[in-house]
Coordinates of C-alpha atoms in Angstrom, one line a residue:
M9 CA 56.8 -65.9 -78.9
A10 CA 58.1 -62.4 -78.8
K11 CA 59.1 -60.7 -75.5
M12 CA 57.6 -57.3 -74.9
N13 CA 56.5 -55.1 -72.1
L14 CA 52.9 -54.3 -71.2
L15 CA 52.9 -51.0 -73.0
Q16 CA 54.2 -52.6 -76.2
A17 CA 51.5 -55.4 -75.9
I18 CA 48.8 -52.7 -75.7
N19 CA 50.2 -50.9 -78.8
E20 CA 50.3 -54.2 -80.7
A21 CA 46.7 -55.0 -79.8
L22 CA 45.6 -51.5 -81.0
D23 CA 47.6 -52.0 -84.2
I24 CA 45.9 -55.4 -84.9
A25 CA 42.4 -54.1 -84.0
M26 CA 42.8 -51.1 -86.3
G27 CA 44.3 -53.2 -89.1
N28 CA 41.5 -55.8 -89.1
D29 CA 38.6 -53.4 -88.6
D30 CA 38.1 -50.0 -90.3
T31 CA 35.6 -49.0 -87.7
V32 CA 38.2 -49.0 -84.9
V33 CA 39.4 -45.5 -84.2
V34 CA 41.8 -44.3 -81.4
F35 CA 41.7 -40.9 -79.8
G36 CA 42.5 -38.9 -76.7
E37 CA 44.8 -36.3 -75.3
D38 CA 48.2 -36.4 -77.2
V39 CA 47.6 -39.9 -78.6
G40 CA 48.3 -38.8 -82.2
H41 CA 51.8 -38.0 -83.4
F42 CA 53.1 -37.9 -79.8
G43 CA 51.8 -41.4 -79.1
G44 CA 50.2 -40.6 -75.8
V45 CA 51.8 -39.7 -72.5
F46 CA 53.1 -43.2 -72.1
R47 CA 53.5 -43.9 -75.8
A48 CA 50.8 -46.6 -75.9
T49 CA 49.6 -45.3 -79.2
A50 CA 53.0 -44.7 -80.8
K51 CA 53.2 -44.8 -84.6
L52 CA 49.5 -45.6 -85.0
Q53 CA 48.8 -42.2 -86.6
D54 CA 51.7 -42.7 -89.0
K55 CA 50.2 -46.1 -90.0
F56 CA 46.5 -45.4 -90.0
G57 CA 46.3 -41.7 -90.6
K58 CA 44.9 -38.7 -88.7
D59 CA 41.3 -39.8 -89.4
R60 CA 41.7 -42.9 -87.3
C61 CA 44.2 -41.9 -84.6
F62 CA 44.0 -38.3 -83.5
N63 CA 44.3 -35.8 -80.6
T64 CA 41.3 -34.3 -78.8
P65 CA 40.9 -31.2 -76.7
L66 CA 41.7 -31.5 -73.0
T67 CA 38.2 -32.3 -72.0
E68 CA 37.4 -35.8 -70.6
Q69 CA 33.7 -35.3 -70.7
G70 CA 34.0 -34.3 -74.3
I71 CA 36.1 -37.3 -75.2
I72 CA 33.6 -39.8 -73.9
G73 CA 30.6 -37.8 -75.2
F74 CA 32.3 -37.9 -78.7
A75 CA 33.0 -41.6 -78.2
N76 CA 29.4 -42.3 -77.3
G77 CA 28.3 -40.6 -80.5
M78 CA 30.7 -42.5 -82.7
A79 CA 29.8 -45.8 -81.1
A80 CA 26.1 -45.1 -81.5
Q81 CA 26.8 -44.7 -85.3
G82 CA 28.4 -48.2 -85.5
M83 CA 32.0 -47.3 -85.0
R84 CA 34.3 -49.0 -82.5
P85 CA 36.0 -46.1 -80.8
V86 CA 38.9 -46.7 -78.3
A87 CA 39.0 -43.6 -76.2
E88 CA 42.0 -42.9 -73.9
I89 CA 41.7 -41.0 -70.6
Q90 CA 45.3 -40.0 -69.9
F91 CA 45.1 -41.0 -66.1
A92 CA 42.3 -42.8 -64.4
D93 CA 42.3 -39.9 -61.8
Y94 CA 41.0 -37.7 -64.7
I95 CA 38.1 -40.0 -65.5
F96 CA 35.8 -38.2 -63.1
P97 CA 35.0 -35.2 -65.4
A98 CA 33.7 -37.9 -67.8
F99 CA 31.7 -39.7 -65.0
D100 CA 28.3 -38.4 -66.1
Q101 CA 28.9 -39.4 -69.7
I102 CA 30.0 -42.9 -68.7
V103 CA 27.5 -43.8 -66.0
N104 CA 24.5 -42.0 -67.4
E105 CA 25.0 -42.3 -71.2
T106 CA 27.5 -45.1 -72.0
A107 CA 26.2 -47.6 -69.5
K108 CA 22.5 -46.9 -70.1
F109 CA 22.3 -46.1 -73.8
R110 CA 20.9 -49.6 -74.8
Y111 CA 18.6 -49.9 -71.8
R112 CA 16.9 -46.5 -72.1
S113 CA 16.4 -46.9 -75.8
G114 CA 14.7 -50.3 -75.4
N115 CA 17.6 -51.9 -77.3
E116 CA 16.9 -49.7 -80.3
F117 CA 20.4 -48.1 -80.0
D118 CA 23.6 -48.9 -78.1
V119 CA 27.2 -47.9 -77.7
G120 CA 28.5 -51.4 -77.3
G121 CA 31.5 -50.9 -79.5
L122 CA 33.1 -48.4 -77.1
T123 CA 36.3 -49.2 -75.2
I124 CA 37.7 -46.7 -72.7
R125 CA 41.4 -47.2 -71.9
T126 CA 43.0 -45.6 -68.9
P127 CA 46.2 -46.0 -66.8
Y128 CA 45.5 -46.5 -63.1
G129 CA 47.2 -47.1 -59.8
G130 CA 50.1 -46.0 -57.6
G131 CA 53.6 -47.0 -56.8
I132 CA 55.2 -44.4 -59.1
A133 CA 55.5 -41.5 -56.6
G134 CA 52.9 -39.7 -58.7
G135 CA 50.9 -38.4 -55.8
H136 CA 47.3 -37.2 -56.1
Y137 CA 45.9 -37.0 -59.6
H138 CA 48.3 -39.7 -60.9
S139 CA 47.8 -42.7 -58.5
Q140 CA 44.2 -43.5 -57.8
S141 CA 42.4 -46.8 -58.5
P142 CA 38.8 -45.9 -59.2
E143 CA 37.6 -49.2 -60.6
A144 CA 34.9 -49.8 -57.9
Y145 CA 32.9 -46.7 -59.0
F146 CA 32.3 -48.4 -62.3
T147 CA 31.5 -51.9 -61.1
Q148 CA 28.5 -50.4 -59.4
T149 CA 27.1 -49.2 -62.8
P150 CA 25.1 -51.8 -64.6
G151 CA 25.8 -51.8 -68.3
L152 CA 29.6 -51.5 -68.1
K153 CA 32.3 -54.2 -68.2
V154 CA 35.4 -53.5 -66.2
V155 CA 38.7 -55.2 -67.2
V156 CA 42.2 -55.1 -65.6
P157 CA 45.2 -57.0 -67.1
R158 CA 48.3 -57.9 -65.0
N159 CA 50.9 -58.7 -67.7
P160 CA 51.7 -58.2 -71.4
E161 CA 50.1 -61.4 -72.5
Q162 CA 46.8 -60.5 -70.8
A163 CA 47.0 -56.8 -71.9
K164 CA 47.0 -57.8 -75.6
G165 CA 44.5 -60.6 -75.4
L166 CA 42.1 -58.8 -73.1
L167 CA 42.3 -55.5 -74.9
L168 CA 41.5 -57.2 -78.3
A169 CA 38.5 -59.0 -76.6
S170 CA 37.3 -55.7 -75.1
I171 CA 37.5 -53.8 -78.4
R172 CA 35.4 -56.5 -80.1
D173 CA 33.0 -57.0 -77.3
N174 CA 29.5 -55.8 -78.0
N175 CA 29.2 -54.0 -74.7
P176 CA 31.0 -50.8 -73.4
V177 CA 34.2 -51.7 -71.6
I178 CA 36.5 -49.7 -69.3
F179 CA 40.0 -51.1 -69.6
F180 CA 42.2 -50.1 -66.6
E181 CA 45.9 -50.4 -67.3
P182 CA 48.4 -50.8 -64.4
K183 CA 50.8 -48.0 -65.3
R184 CA 53.3 -49.1 -62.6
L185 CA 53.8 -52.2 -64.8
Y186 CA 53.8 -50.5 -68.2
R187 CA 57.6 -51.0 -68.6
A188 CA 58.3 -53.1 -65.5
S189 CA 56.3 -56.1 -66.6
V190 CA 58.0 -58.0 -69.5
G191 CA 57.0 -61.4 -70.8
E192 CA 56.4 -63.6 -73.8
V193 CA 53.3 -62.6 -75.8
P194 CA 51.8 -64.8 -78.5
E195 CA 52.3 -63.6 -82.1
G196 CA 49.4 -62.3 -84.1
D197 CA 45.7 -62.0 -83.3
Y198 CA 44.3 -63.7 -80.2
E199 CA 41.7 -63.0 -77.5
I200 CA 41.5 -63.8 -73.8
P201 CA 37.8 -64.3 -72.8
L202 CA 36.3 -61.6 -70.6
S203 CA 34.7 -62.6 -67.3
A204 CA 37.0 -65.6 -66.9
A205 CA 39.3 -65.5 -63.9
E206 CA 42.7 -67.2 -64.1
V207 CA 43.9 -69.6 -61.4
V208 CA 47.6 -68.5 -61.4
K209 CA 48.6 -71.2 -58.8
T210 CA 46.8 -74.0 -57.0
G211 CA 47.0 -74.4 -53.2
S212 CA 45.1 -75.9 -50.3
D213 CA 45.2 -73.6 -47.3
I214 CA 44.0 -70.2 -48.5
T215 CA 42.7 -68.5 -51.7
L216 CA 44.4 -65.2 -52.5
L217 CA 42.4 -63.0 -55.0
G218 CA 43.4 -59.8 -56.7
W219 CA 43.8 -58.1 -60.1
G220 CA 46.2 -55.9 -62.1
A221 CA 49.4 -54.6 -60.4
Q222 CA 48.3 -56.0 -57.0
M223 CA 48.9 -59.6 -58.3
E224 CA 52.7 -59.0 -58.2
L225 CA 52.4 -58.2 -54.5
I226 CA 50.1 -61.1 -53.8
E227 CA 52.5 -63.5 -55.4
A228 CA 55.4 -62.2 -53.4
A229 CA 53.5 -62.6 -50.2
A230 CA 52.4 -66.1 -51.1
K231 CA 56.1 -67.1 -51.6
R232 CA 56.9 -65.9 -48.1
A233 CA 53.8 -67.7 -46.7
E234 CA 54.9 -70.9 -48.4
N235 CA 58.3 -70.7 -46.7
D236 CA 56.2 -70.9 -43.5
G237 CA 54.4 -74.0 -44.8
I238 CA 51.2 -72.3 -45.9
S239 CA 49.9 -73.4 -49.3
C240 CA 48.3 -70.5 -51.2
E241 CA 45.9 -70.7 -54.2
I242 CA 46.2 -67.5 -56.3
I243 CA 43.5 -66.2 -58.6
D244 CA 43.6 -63.2 -60.9
L245 CA 40.1 -61.9 -61.4
R246 CA 41.0 -60.1 -64.7
T247 CA 37.4 -58.9 -65.3
L248 CA 35.8 -57.2 -62.3
M249 CA 32.3 -56.9 -63.8
P250 CA 30.8 -59.2 -64.6
W251 CA 33.2 -61.3 -62.5
D252 CA 33.8 -65.0 -62.4
V253 CA 32.0 -66.0 -59.2
D254 CA 32.1 -69.8 -59.9
T255 CA 35.9 -70.0 -60.1
V256 CA 36.4 -68.0 -56.9
A257 CA 33.7 -69.9 -55.0
Q258 CA 35.1 -73.3 -56.0
S259 CA 38.5 -72.3 -54.9
V260 CA 37.2 -71.1 -51.5
I261 CA 35.3 -74.4 -51.1
N262 CA 38.6 -76.2 -51.6
T263 CA 40.7 -74.0 -49.3
G264 CA 38.2 -72.7 -46.7
R265 CA 39.7 -69.3 -46.6
L266 CA 39.8 -66.1 -48.8
L267 CA 41.9 -63.0 -48.8
I268 CA 41.2 -60.2 -51.3
S269 CA 43.7 -57.4 -51.9
H270 CA 43.4 -54.3 -54.1
E271 CA 45.0 -50.9 -54.3
A272 CA 41.8 -48.8 -53.9
P273 CA 40.7 -47.8 -50.4
L274 CA 39.0 -50.4 -48.2
S275 CA 35.6 -48.8 -47.7
G276 CA 33.4 -49.2 -50.8
G277 CA 36.1 -51.1 -52.6
F278 CA 35.3 -54.1 -54.8
A279 CA 36.6 -56.5 -52.2
G280 CA 33.5 -55.8 -50.1
E281 CA 31.2 -57.0 -53.0
I282 CA 33.3 -60.2 -53.5
A283 CA 33.3 -60.9 -49.8
A284 CA 29.5 -60.6 -49.5
T285 CA 29.0 -62.9 -52.5
I286 CA 31.4 -65.6 -51.4
Q287 CA 30.0 -65.5 -47.9
E288 CA 26.6 -66.2 -49.3
Q289 CA 27.8 -69.1 -51.5
C290 CA 30.5 -70.6 -49.3
F291 CA 29.5 -69.8 -45.7
L292 CA 29.5 -73.4 -44.5
Y293 CA 32.9 -74.0 -46.0
L294 CA 34.7 -71.0 -44.5
E295 CA 37.3 -71.7 -41.8
A296 CA 38.0 -68.0 -41.1
P297 CA 36.4 -64.6 -41.8
I298 CA 37.1 -63.3 -45.3
A299 CA 40.1 -61.0 -45.1
R300 CA 40.6 -57.7 -47.1
V301 CA 44.0 -56.0 -47.5
C302 CA 43.4 -52.7 -49.3
G303 CA 44.6 -49.1 -49.6
L304 CA 43.9 -46.8 -46.6
D305 CA 40.8 -44.7 -46.4
T306 CA 42.6 -41.5 -47.0
P307 CA 43.2 -39.4 -50.1
Y308 CA 46.2 -40.8 -52.0
P309 CA 49.3 -39.3 -50.5
L310 CA 52.7 -38.5 -52.0
S311 CA 55.2 -38.7 -49.1
L312 CA 53.5 -41.7 -47.4
E313 CA 52.7 -43.7 -50.5
K314 CA 54.3 -46.9 -49.2
E315 CA 52.3 -46.8 -46.0
H316 CA 49.0 -46.1 -47.9
M317 CA 49.4 -49.1 -50.3
A318 CA 48.3 -52.7 -49.6
N319 CA 51.9 -54.0 -49.8
E320 CA 53.5 -57.4 -49.7
H321 CA 54.1 -57.2 -45.9
K322 CA 50.5 -56.4 -45.1
I323 CA 49.3 -59.2 -47.3
F324 CA 51.7 -61.7 -45.7
E325 CA 50.6 -60.8 -42.1
A326 CA 47.0 -61.1 -43.1
I327 CA 47.6 -64.6 -44.6
K328 CA 49.1 -65.8 -41.3
T329 CA 46.2 -64.2 -39.3
C330 CA 43.6 -65.9 -41.6
V331 CA 45.2 -69.3 -41.5
N332 CA 45.8 -69.2 -37.7
F333 CA 42.2 -68.0 -36.9

């Protein structure tokens, strides 16, 4: 297997998808000759031409409106929103049009071929407009799938599965890991099934659950906990909606404890939905209240970024509190 970083894995997935299917087109701000602000689409225009990989005007609402129109006509557009912080101008198009197209037309029409790619998250000293994690807004919208990879292997396999899925997908890419996460990636064409969580590591005392860049911090905290004799089971959710309830519930039945960690602020974050569901399904098995370690309920800061984030130290302390409850 070839070694590559997360960004190269995404580029390879797009290359394969476009090479195998003429209906796949890639567009967004600067994605053409420039290859996107992070170079995720580098050289795709050279290979597939300006009709299939092209720049758009700086209008996120226009990008998704255009993508909806193309998808409704049977194309498989892959639209890039340059930073997830800028997805909100397109919010109306996504939640009122993309998500509901099939439902409101009585299944006469749909935009199921649409994939929206966008880099999300902090840890790069980007401050406001370049650090937010808005995934929870979209998990509350029926009709959308929400996917977040954590490493290059997942990025390639999950993106290919997202592009070929017959439902609209928002694909959040952890930009902090774009070049930092390097690993072996299978050659050629493969898919990782959506809505299937991965048990990264088995354990017996507590289940640790996260997704995307947060997994790196969860794994680091788990190593510290294991030095203290605490056995951690680690699960990467990978798809937030629809999410793999069965895998998480079975793990919690086995361990009796659950800690969920994500970058987004605590209030209204997706951890709350997971906690409510697992409490319903596993109440009699729980040995401690379900713990959440999340970002602070403040606008994303620049100078106090480390304090804002749900870091390894906070997760480690929460593990000990949960196990000693």
